[in-house]
PDB file of C-alpha atoms in Angstrom:
ATOM      1  CA  UNK A   8     126.484-227.121  56.969  1.00  0.00           C
ATOM      2  CA  UNK A   9     128.366-227.913  60.158  1.00  0.00           C
ATOM      3  CA  UNK A  10     131.575-226.009  60.730  1.00  0.00           C
ATOM      4  CA  UNK A  11     133.476-229.247  61.384  1.00  0.00           C
ATOM      5  CA  UNK A  12     132.539-230.585  57.973  1.00  0.00           C
ATOM      6  CA  UNK A  13     135.754-230.418  55.981  1.00  0.00           C
ATOM      7  CA  UNK A  14     134.587-232.677  53.182  1.00  0.00           C
ATOM      8  CA  UNK A  15     135.916-230.208  50.631  1.00  0.00           C
ATOM      9  CA  UNK A  16     139.452-231.353  51.527  1.00  0.00           C
ATOM     10  CA  UNK A  17     138.576-234.935  50.645  1.00  0.00           C
ATOM     11  CA  UNK A  18     136.857-233.803  47.447  1.00  0.00           C
ATOM     12  CA  UNK A  19     139.971-231.909  46.407  1.00  0.00           C
ATOM     13  CA  UNK A  20     142.089-234.980  47.183  1.00  0.00           C
ATOM     14  CA  UNK A  21     139.923-237.385  45.208  1.00  0.00           C
ATOM     15  CA  UNK A  22     139.692-234.927  42.311  1.00  0.00           C
ATOM     16  CA  UNK A  23     143.479-234.679  42.069  1.00  0.00           C
ATOM     17  CA  UNK A  24     143.836-238.456  42.122  1.00  0.00           C
ATOM     18  CA  UNK A  25     141.081-238.928  39.547  1.00  0.00           C
ATOM     19  CA  UNK A  26     142.657-236.290  37.300  1.00  0.00           C
ATOM     20  CA  UNK A  27     146.082-237.900  37.446  1.00  0.00           C
ATOM     21  CA  UNK A  28     144.689-241.335  36.658  1.00  0.00           C
ATOM     22  CA  UNK A  29     142.585-239.952  33.799  1.00  0.00           C
ATOM     23  CA  UNK A  30     144.563-237.303  31.922  1.00  0.00           C
ATOM     24  CA  UNK A  31     148.197-238.473  32.158  1.00  0.00           C
ATOM     25  CA  UNK A  32     146.658-241.953  32.040  1.00  0.00           C
ATOM     26  CA  UNK A  33     144.992-241.112  28.725  1.00  0.00           C
ATOM     27  CA  UNK A  34     148.377-240.195  27.291  1.00  0.00           C
ATOM     28  CA  UNK A  35     149.878-243.351  28.810  1.00  0.00           C
ATOM     29  CA  UNK A  36     147.312-245.365  26.838  1.00  0.00           C
ATOM     30  CA  UNK A  37     148.585-243.677  23.671  1.00  0.00           C
ATOM     31  CA  UNK A  38     152.167-244.488  24.644  1.00  0.00           C
ATOM     32  CA  UNK A  39     151.359-248.151  25.315  1.00  0.00           C
ATOM     33  CA  UNK A  40     149.508-248.405  22.003  1.00  0.00           C
ATOM     34  CA  UNK A  41     152.547-247.047  20.182  1.00  0.00           C
ATOM     35  CA  UNK A  42     154.763-249.572  21.949  1.00  0.00           C
ATOM     36  CA  UNK A  43     152.441-252.405  20.918  1.00  0.00           C
ATOM     37  CA  UNK A  44     152.595-251.313  17.284  1.00  0.00           C
ATOM     38  CA  UNK A  45     156.341-250.712  17.305  1.00  0.00           C
ATOM     39  CA  UNK A  46     156.246-246.946  16.807  1.00  0.00           C
ATOM     40  CA  UNK A  47     159.320-244.848  17.517  1.00  0.00           C
ATOM     41  CA  UNK A  48     158.557-242.777  20.614  1.00  0.00           C
ATOM     42  CA  UNK A  49     159.673-239.161  20.632  1.00  0.00           C
ATOM     43  CA  UNK A  50     157.976-237.522  23.631  1.00  0.00           C
ATOM     44  CA  UNK A  51     155.469-238.275  26.380  1.00  0.00           C
ATOM     45  CA  UNK A  52     153.892-235.238  28.005  1.00  0.00           C
ATOM     46  CA  UNK A  53     150.882-234.311  30.121  1.00  0.00           C
ATOM     47  CA  UNK A  54     148.913-233.311  27.041  1.00  0.00           C
ATOM     48  CA  UNK A  55     150.133-235.436  24.157  1.00  0.00           C
ATOM     49  CA  UNK A  56     152.393-238.216  22.944  1.00  0.00           C
ATOM     50  CA  UNK A  57     154.580-237.725  19.902  1.00  0.00           C
ATOM     51  CA  UNK A  58     155.736-240.795  17.988  1.00  0.00           C
ATOM     52  CA  UNK A  59     156.664-241.885  14.488  1.00  0.00           C
ATOM     53  CA  UNK A  60     154.386-244.683  13.310  1.00  0.00           C
ATOM     54  CA  UNK A  61     156.355-247.119  11.187  1.00  0.00           C
ATOM     55  CA  UNK A  62     154.843-248.951   8.220  1.00  0.00           C
ATOM     56  CA  UNK A  63     151.362-247.403   8.493  1.00  0.00           C
ATOM     57  CA  UNK A  64     150.567-248.510   4.928  1.00  0.00           C
ATOM     58  CA  UNK A  65     150.614-252.179   5.889  1.00  0.00           C
ATOM     59  CA  UNK A  66     148.012-251.753   8.665  1.00  0.00           C
ATOM     60  CA  UNK A  67     144.312-252.423   8.234  1.00  0.00           C
ATOM     61  CA  UNK A  68     141.847-249.553   8.868  1.00  0.00           C
ATOM     62  CA  UNK A  69     141.066-250.914  12.355  1.00  0.00           C
ATOM     63  CA  UNK A  70     144.729-250.970  13.375  1.00  0.00           C
ATOM     64  CA  UNK A  71     145.288-247.518  11.862  1.00  0.00           C
ATOM     65  CA  UNK A  72     142.454-246.202  14.049  1.00  0.00           C
ATOM     66  CA  UNK A  73     144.031-247.735  17.139  1.00  0.00           C
ATOM     67  CA  UNK A  74     147.620-246.616  16.633  1.00  0.00           C
ATOM     68  CA  UNK A  75     146.837-243.170  15.224  1.00  0.00           C
ATOM     69  CA  UNK A  76     144.933-242.111  18.321  1.00  0.00           C
ATOM     70  CA  UNK A  77     141.561-243.825  18.681  1.00  0.00           C
ATOM     71  CA  UNK A  78     142.499-246.414  21.292  1.00  0.00           C
ATOM     72  CA  UNK A  79     142.765-244.101  24.312  1.00  0.00           C
ATOM     73  CA  UNK A  80     139.334-242.472  24.069  1.00  0.00           C
ATOM     74  CA  UNK A  81     137.670-245.823  23.349  1.00  0.00           C
ATOM     75  CA  UNK A  82     139.252-247.286  26.498  1.00  0.00           C
ATOM     76  CA  UNK A  83     138.200-244.181  28.468  1.00  0.00           C
ATOM     77  CA  UNK A  84     134.590-244.742  27.410  1.00  0.00           C
ATOM     78  CA  UNK A  85     134.752-248.422  28.390  1.00  0.00           C
ATOM     79  CA  UNK A  86     136.173-247.516  31.814  1.00  0.00           C
ATOM     80  CA  UNK A  87     133.555-244.780  32.274  1.00  0.00           C
ATOM     81  CA  UNK A  88     130.674-247.133  31.456  1.00  0.00           C
ATOM     82  CA  UNK A  89     132.078-249.819  33.768  1.00  0.00           C
ATOM     83  CA  UNK A  90     132.376-247.349  36.646  1.00  0.00           C
ATOM     84  CA  UNK A  91     128.880-245.984  35.978  1.00  0.00           C
ATOM     85  CA  UNK A  92     127.440-249.490  36.317  1.00  0.00           C
ATOM     86  CA  UNK A  93     129.398-250.016  39.548  1.00  0.00           C
ATOM     87  CA  UNK A  94     128.106-246.751  40.999  1.00  0.00           C
ATOM     88  CA  UNK A  95     124.498-247.642  40.294  1.00  0.00           C
ATOM     89  CA  UNK A  96     124.562-251.366  41.070  1.00  0.00           C
ATOM     90  CA  UNK A  97     126.947-251.732  44.026  1.00  0.00           C
ATOM     91  CA  UNK A  98     127.198-250.492  47.611  1.00  0.00           C
ATOM     92  CA  UNK A  99     130.411-248.583  48.236  1.00  0.00           C
ATOM     93  CA  UNK A 100     132.066-246.833  51.153  1.00  0.00           C
ATOM     94  CA  UNK A 101     131.617-243.025  51.175  1.00  0.00           C
ATOM     95  CA  UNK A 102     135.183-242.140  50.149  1.00  0.00           C
ATOM     96  CA  UNK A 103     135.203-244.839  47.475  1.00  0.00           C
ATOM     97  CA  UNK A 104     131.917-243.608  45.995  1.00  0.00           C
ATOM     98  CA  UNK A 105     133.163-240.029  46.046  1.00  0.00           C
ATOM     99  CA  UNK A 106     136.360-240.980  44.227  1.00  0.00           C
ATOM    100  CA  UNK A 107     134.700-243.276  41.695  1.00  0.00           C
ATOM    101  CA  UNK A 108     132.006-240.703  40.912  1.00  0.00           C
ATOM    102  CA  UNK A 109     134.655-238.155  39.969  1.00  0.00           C
ATOM    103  CA  UNK A 110     136.791-240.753  38.189  1.00  0.00           C
ATOM    104  CA  UNK A 111     133.807-241.986  36.184  1.00  0.00           C
ATOM    105  CA  UNK A 112     132.990-238.436  35.109  1.00  0.00           C
ATOM    106  CA  UNK A 113     136.553-237.698  34.061  1.00  0.00           C
ATOM    107  CA  UNK A 114     136.962-240.956  32.151  1.00  0.00           C
ATOM    108  CA  UNK A 115     133.668-240.365  30.350  1.00  0.00           C
ATOM    109  CA  UNK A 116     134.611-236.771  29.562  1.00  0.00           C
ATOM    110  CA  UNK A 117     137.953-237.831  28.093  1.00  0.00           C
ATOM    111  CA  UNK A 118     136.308-240.498  25.984  1.00  0.00           C
ATOM    112  CA  UNK A 119     133.068-238.996  24.682  1.00  0.00           C
ATOM    113  CA  UNK A 120     134.602-235.525  24.725  1.00  0.00           C
ATOM    114  CA  UNK A 121     137.176-236.595  22.169  1.00  0.00           C
ATOM    115  CA  UNK A 122     134.412-238.353  20.212  1.00  0.00           C
ATOM    116  CA  UNK A 123     132.483-235.083  20.007  1.00  0.00           C
ATOM    117  CA  UNK A 124     135.482-232.879  19.191  1.00  0.00           C
ATOM    118  CA  UNK A 125     136.803-235.366  16.665  1.00  0.00           C
ATOM    119  CA  UNK A 126     133.428-235.798  15.024  1.00  0.00           C
ATOM    120  CA  UNK A 127     132.375-232.148  14.865  1.00  0.00           C
ATOM    121  CA  UNK A 128     135.707-230.397  14.378  1.00  0.00           C
ATOM    122  CA  UNK A 129     138.056-233.104  13.082  1.00  0.00           C
ATOM    123  CA  UNK A 130     140.490-232.207  15.850  1.00  0.00           C
ATOM    124  CA  UNK A 131     142.427-234.046  18.525  1.00  0.00           C
ATOM    125  CA  UNK A 132     143.130-237.759  18.567  1.00  0.00           C
ATOM    126  CA  UNK A 133     140.505-238.491  15.952  1.00  0.00           C
ATOM    127  CA  UNK A 134     141.917-235.827  13.643  1.00  0.00           C
ATOM    128  CA  UNK A 135     145.090-237.915  13.592  1.00  0.00           C
ATOM    129  CA  UNK A 136     142.958-240.974  12.833  1.00  0.00           C
ATOM    130  CA  UNK A 137     141.332-239.245   9.838  1.00  0.00           C
ATOM    131  CA  UNK A 138     144.779-238.407   8.496  1.00  0.00           C
ATOM    132  CA  UNK A 139     145.828-242.053   8.848  1.00  0.00           C
ATOM    133  CA  UNK A 140     142.660-243.087   6.979  1.00  0.00           C
ATOM    134  CA  UNK A 141     143.070-240.573   4.149  1.00  0.00           C
ATOM    135  CA  UNK A 142     142.924-243.448   1.648  1.00  0.00           C
ATOM    136  CA  UNK A 143     139.416-244.288   2.903  1.00  0.00           C
ATOM    137  CA  UNK A 144     137.353-241.067   2.584  1.00  0.00           C
ATOM    138  CA  UNK A 145     134.049-242.931   2.914  1.00  0.00           C
ATOM    139  CA  UNK A 146     135.155-244.490   6.196  1.00  0.00           C
ATOM    140  CA  UNK A 147     136.309-241.106   7.484  1.00  0.00           C
ATOM    141  CA  UNK A 148     132.910-239.558   6.719  1.00  0.00           C
ATOM    142  CA  UNK A 149     131.093-242.427   8.412  1.00  0.00           C
ATOM    143  CA  UNK A 150     133.359-242.188  11.456  1.00  0.00           C
ATOM    144  CA  UNK A 151     132.733-238.469  11.805  1.00  0.00           C
ATOM    145  CA  UNK A 152     128.970-238.968  11.717  1.00  0.00           C
ATOM    146  CA  UNK A 153     129.062-241.785  14.273  1.00  0.00           C
ATOM    147  CA  UNK A 154     131.495-239.986  16.582  1.00  0.00           C
ATOM    148  CA  UNK A 155     129.487-236.749  16.406  1.00  0.00           C
ATOM    149  CA  UNK A 156     126.281-238.576  17.334  1.00  0.00           C
ATOM    150  CA  UNK A 157     127.890-240.573  20.139  1.00  0.00           C
ATOM    151  CA  UNK A 158     129.790-237.558  21.439  1.00  0.00           C
ATOM    152  CA  UNK A 159     126.828-235.173  21.541  1.00  0.00           C
ATOM    153  CA  UNK A 160     124.475-237.775  23.024  1.00  0.00           C
ATOM    154  CA  UNK A 161     127.099-238.872  25.553  1.00  0.00           C
ATOM    155  CA  UNK A 162     127.982-235.349  26.685  1.00  0.00           C
ATOM    156  CA  UNK A 163     124.308-234.399  27.108  1.00  0.00           C
ATOM    157  CA  UNK A 164     123.566-237.659  28.912  1.00  0.00           C
ATOM    158  CA  UNK A 165     126.477-237.049  31.265  1.00  0.00           C
ATOM    159  CA  UNK A 166     124.918-233.725  32.347  1.00  0.00           C
ATOM    160  CA  UNK A 167     121.978-235.670  33.759  1.00  0.00           C
ATOM    161  CA  UNK A 168     123.890-238.692  35.030  1.00  0.00           C
ATOM    162  CA  UNK A 169     126.253-236.578  37.139  1.00  0.00           C
ATOM    163  CA  UNK A 170     123.188-234.892  38.614  1.00  0.00           C
ATOM    164  CA  UNK A 171     121.651-238.327  39.265  1.00  0.00           C
ATOM    165  CA  UNK A 172     124.756-239.452  41.183  1.00  0.00           C
ATOM    166  CA  UNK A 173     124.706-236.334  43.366  1.00  0.00           C
ATOM    167  CA  UNK A 174     121.636-237.531  45.238  1.00  0.00           C
ATOM    168  CA  UNK A 175     123.488-240.449  46.806  1.00  0.00           C
ATOM    169  CA  UNK A 176     125.052-237.732  48.995  1.00  0.00           C
ATOM    170  CA  UNK A 177     121.996-235.463  49.455  1.00  0.00           C
ATOM    171  CA  UNK A 178     119.773-236.191  52.453  1.00  0.00           C
ATOM    172  CA  UNK A 179     117.280-233.353  51.965  1.00  0.00           C
ATOM    173  CA  UNK A 180     116.644-232.630  48.293  1.00  0.00           C
ATOM    174  CA  UNK A 181     114.804-229.418  49.224  1.00  0.00           C
ATOM    175  CA  UNK A 182     117.810-228.000  51.083  1.00  0.00           C
ATOM    176  CA  UNK A 183     119.520-225.786  48.517  1.00  0.00           C
ATOM    177  CA  UNK A 184     122.619-225.242  50.676  1.00  0.00           C
ATOM    178  CA  UNK A 185     123.132-228.993  50.890  1.00  0.00           C
ATOM    179  CA  UNK A 186     122.611-229.418  47.151  1.00  0.00           C
ATOM    180  CA  UNK A 187     125.041-226.565  46.421  1.00  0.00           C
ATOM    181  CA  UNK A 188     127.676-228.079  48.695  1.00  0.00           C
ATOM    182  CA  UNK A 189     127.400-231.526  47.116  1.00  0.00           C
ATOM    183  CA  UNK A 190     127.280-230.099  43.585  1.00  0.00           C
ATOM    184  CA  UNK A 191     130.334-227.959  44.273  1.00  0.00           C
ATOM    185  CA  UNK A 192     132.366-230.808  45.760  1.00  0.00           C
ATOM    186  CA  UNK A 193     131.372-233.515  43.280  1.00  0.00           C
ATOM    187  CA  UNK A 194     131.287-231.520  40.069  1.00  0.00           C
ATOM    188  CA  UNK A 195     132.561-227.948  40.235  1.00  0.00           C
ATOM    189  CA  UNK A 196     135.890-228.846  41.843  1.00  0.00           C
ATOM    190  CA  UNK A 197     136.697-231.381  39.054  1.00  0.00           C
ATOM    191  CA  UNK A 198     135.691-228.758  36.474  1.00  0.00           C
ATOM    192  CA  UNK A 199     137.980-226.095  37.943  1.00  0.00           C
ATOM    193  CA  UNK A 200     140.933-228.430  38.458  1.00  0.00           C
ATOM    194  CA  UNK A 201     140.498-230.163  35.106  1.00  0.00           C
ATOM    195  CA  UNK A 202     140.211-226.976  33.085  1.00  0.00           C
ATOM    196  CA  UNK A 203     142.922-225.016  34.920  1.00  0.00           C
ATOM    197  CA  UNK A 204     145.455-227.860  34.854  1.00  0.00           C
ATOM    198  CA  UNK A 205     144.594-228.540  31.232  1.00  0.00           C
ATOM    199  CA  UNK A 206     145.371-224.959  30.293  1.00  0.00           C
ATOM    200  CA  UNK A 207     148.557-224.808  32.388  1.00  0.00           C
ATOM    201  CA  UNK A 208     149.865-228.007  30.827  1.00  0.00           C
ATOM    202  CA  UNK A 209     148.864-226.729  27.390  1.00  0.00           C
ATOM    203  CA  UNK A 210     150.945-223.568  27.768  1.00  0.00           C
ATOM    204  CA  UNK A 211     154.045-225.531  28.795  1.00  0.00           C
ATOM    205  CA  UNK A 212     153.416-228.433  26.422  1.00  0.00           C
ATOM    206  CA  UNK A 213     156.258-229.229  24.020  1.00  0.00           C
ATOM    207  CA  UNK A 214     153.600-229.800  21.340  1.00  0.00           C
ATOM    208  CA  UNK A 215     152.542-226.153  21.600  1.00  0.00           C
ATOM    209  CA  UNK A 216     156.137-224.954  21.648  1.00  0.00           C
ATOM    210  CA  UNK A 217     156.949-226.941  18.501  1.00  0.00           C
ATOM    211  CA  UNK A 218     153.769-225.864  16.715  1.00  0.00           C
ATOM    212  CA  UNK A 219     152.185-229.325  16.662  1.00  0.00           C
ATOM    213  CA  UNK A 220     149.289-227.873  18.693  1.00  0.00           C
ATOM    214  CA  UNK A 221     148.014-224.325  19.046  1.00  0.00           C
ATOM    215  CA  UNK A 222     146.371-222.630  22.025  1.00  0.00           C
ATOM    216  CA  UNK A 223     143.012-222.496  20.256  1.00  0.00           C
ATOM    217  CA  UNK A 224     142.993-226.287  19.945  1.00  0.00           C
ATOM    218  CA  UNK A 225     143.964-226.624  23.605  1.00  0.00           C
ATOM    219  CA  UNK A 226     141.019-224.438  24.665  1.00  0.00           C
ATOM    220  CA  UNK A 227     138.737-226.551  22.471  1.00  0.00           C
ATOM    221  CA  UNK A 228     140.013-229.760  24.079  1.00  0.00           C
ATOM    222  CA  UNK A 229     139.412-228.366  27.567  1.00  0.00           C
ATOM    223  CA  UNK A 230     135.836-227.461  26.643  1.00  0.00           C
ATOM    224  CA  UNK A 231     135.035-231.156  27.059  1.00  0.00           C
ATOM    225  CA  UNK A 232     134.948-230.613  30.851  1.00  0.00           C
ATOM    226  CA  UNK A 233     131.566-228.861  30.437  1.00  0.00           C
ATOM    227  CA  UNK A 234     129.450-231.787  31.810  1.00  0.00           C
ATOM    228  CA  UNK A 235     130.822-231.059  35.274  1.00  0.00           C
ATOM    229  CA  UNK A 236     129.522-227.480  35.049  1.00  0.00           C
ATOM    230  CA  UNK A 237     126.031-228.688  34.204  1.00  0.00           C
ATOM    231  CA  UNK A 238     126.236-231.425  36.813  1.00  0.00           C
ATOM    232  CA  UNK A 239     126.755-228.641  39.352  1.00  0.00           C
ATOM    233  CA  UNK A 240     124.040-226.429  37.869  1.00  0.00           C
ATOM    234  CA  UNK A 241     121.461-229.212  37.679  1.00  0.00           C
ATOM    235  CA  UNK A 242     122.164-230.310  41.265  1.00  0.00           C
ATOM    236  CA  UNK A 243     122.937-227.115  43.145  1.00  0.00           C
ATOM    237  CA  UNK A 244     121.151-224.336  41.308  1.00  0.00           C
ATOM    238  CA  UNK A 245     118.318-225.679  39.162  1.00  0.00           C
ATOM    239  CA  UNK A 246     117.209-228.763  41.144  1.00  0.00           C
ATOM    240  CA  UNK A 247     116.812-230.739  37.935  1.00  0.00           C
ATOM    241  CA  UNK A 248     115.003-234.102  38.149  1.00  0.00           C
ATOM    242  CA  UNK A 249     115.287-234.688  41.910  1.00  0.00           C
ATOM    243  CA  UNK A 250     114.471-238.288  42.876  1.00  0.00           C
ATOM    244  CA  UNK A 251     110.892-239.076  43.897  1.00  0.00           C
ATOM    245  CA  UNK A 252     112.212-241.424  46.580  1.00  0.00           C
ATOM    246  CA  UNK A 253     115.403-240.730  48.485  1.00  0.00           C
ATOM    247  CA  UNK A 254     118.628-242.040  46.988  1.00  0.00           C
ATOM    248  CA  UNK A 255     120.641-240.840  50.002  1.00  0.00           C
ATOM    249  CA  UNK A 256     123.248-243.231  51.410  1.00  0.00           C
ATOM    250  CA  UNK A 257     125.646-241.026  53.361  1.00  0.00           C
ATOM    251  CA  UNK A 258     127.120-237.564  53.649  1.00  0.00           C
ATOM    252  CA  UNK A 259     130.335-236.615  51.918  1.00  0.00           C
ATOM    253  CA  UNK A 260     133.199-237.799  54.192  1.00  0.00           C
ATOM    254  CA  UNK A 261     133.580-234.884  56.671  1.00  0.00           C
ATOM    255  CA  UNK A 262     136.903-235.841  58.265  1.00  0.00           C
ATOM    256  CA  UNK A 263     139.824-234.767  56.044  1.00  0.00           C
ATOM    257  CA  UNK A 264     142.233-237.442  54.881  1.00  0.00           C
ATOM    258  CA  UNK A 265     145.443-235.438  54.735  1.00  0.00           C
ATOM    259  CA  UNK A 266     147.531-238.374  53.486  1.00  0.00           C
ATOM    260  CA  UNK A 267     145.238-238.716  50.486  1.00  0.00           C
ATOM    261  CA  UNK A 268     145.366-234.965  49.931  1.00  0.00           C
ATOM    262  CA  UNK A 269     149.179-234.926  50.069  1.00  0.00           C
ATOM    263  CA  UNK A 270     149.387-237.850  47.645  1.00  0.00           C
ATOM    264  CA  UNK A 271     147.058-236.080  45.214  1.00  0.00           C
ATOM    265  CA  UNK A 272     149.007-232.824  45.456  1.00  0.00           C
ATOM    266  CA  UNK A 273     152.335-234.594  44.814  1.00  0.00           C
ATOM    267  CA  UNK A 274     150.919-236.335  41.738  1.00  0.00           C
ATOM    268  CA  UNK A 275     149.615-233.034  40.360  1.00  0.00           C
ATOM    269  CA  UNK A 276     153.042-231.430  40.847  1.00  0.00           C
ATOM    270  CA  UNK A 277     154.597-234.358  38.980  1.00  0.00           C
ATOM    271  CA  UNK A 278     152.069-233.842  36.208  1.00  0.00           C
ATOM    272  CA  UNK A 279     152.932-230.151  35.881  1.00  0.00           C
ATOM    273  CA  UNK A 280     156.700-230.127  36.367  1.00  0.00           C
ATOM    274  CA  UNK A 281     157.702-233.541  35.007  1.00  0.00           C
ATOM    275  CA  UNK A 282     155.059-234.560  32.471  1.00  0.00           C
ATOM    276  CA  UNK A 283     154.170-230.978  31.495  1.00  0.00           C
ATOM    277  CA  UNK A 284     157.449-230.127  29.699  1.00  0.00           C
ATOM    278  CA  UNK A 285     157.599-233.686  28.414  1.00  0.00           C
ATOM    279  CA  UNK A 286     159.791-236.752  28.797  1.00  0.00           C
ATOM    280  CA  UNK A 287     161.919-237.142  25.686  1.00  0.00           C
ATOM    281  CA  UNK A 288     163.139-240.417  24.255  1.00  0.00           C
ATOM    282  CA  UNK A 289     166.424-240.687  22.405  1.00  0.00           C
TER     283      UNK A 289
END
């Protein structure tokens, strides 16, 4: 790798932007859903939204699913699928493809990750949904089966799809150093930033401080970042399913965009120091 190649700076920048759009954005989707349904907002934070849902009894099962917590992860999945199609079907500029690859992975992780955790463990957003549907035990059981199947299949599929997307940036598939560099920038950086920021925001979250969440649940939620680890392993270490014909379009952008990096860093600081402790509503 050439010494002048500072693509890691751009990868850090795009990761920070993708994280801010995805994780605080996930909570913003919850907040907007509560506003639509007329809930009384209590707190918006980097890791959760607290609100009192008024007149839950009058809502149909579908609307209970939406307002109790299901809407955000469903929208994340829709965004992830849309971005995946764009990445495969359209020609994009290098920086745009880099950013959208990471954003697609994060959106998919937030969506299918919560499907899997909700289905298998009854935790997170979908745990709140099950509570709202306590009058419909048959529906809850069916939801858990469907979410478990979709979550497990989606998480496993994402391992391979992230690896697939790596090869748009890999010119020589037999060059392990090149594969390691691309795997690190595309996948391992989002894993490290996503998990570390998730844990930091969990420790300062008002939901943890009030007992609404515990640290064990926060660790479980952050486990959903695991596809990025296997995206890195499949690409950089194991050389899993390399393409028979080259998929290469361009190298990772080597010239650092410091404005983009500064913008990403500022947004992450806002996430930690403003959204982390929570914004409280009177």
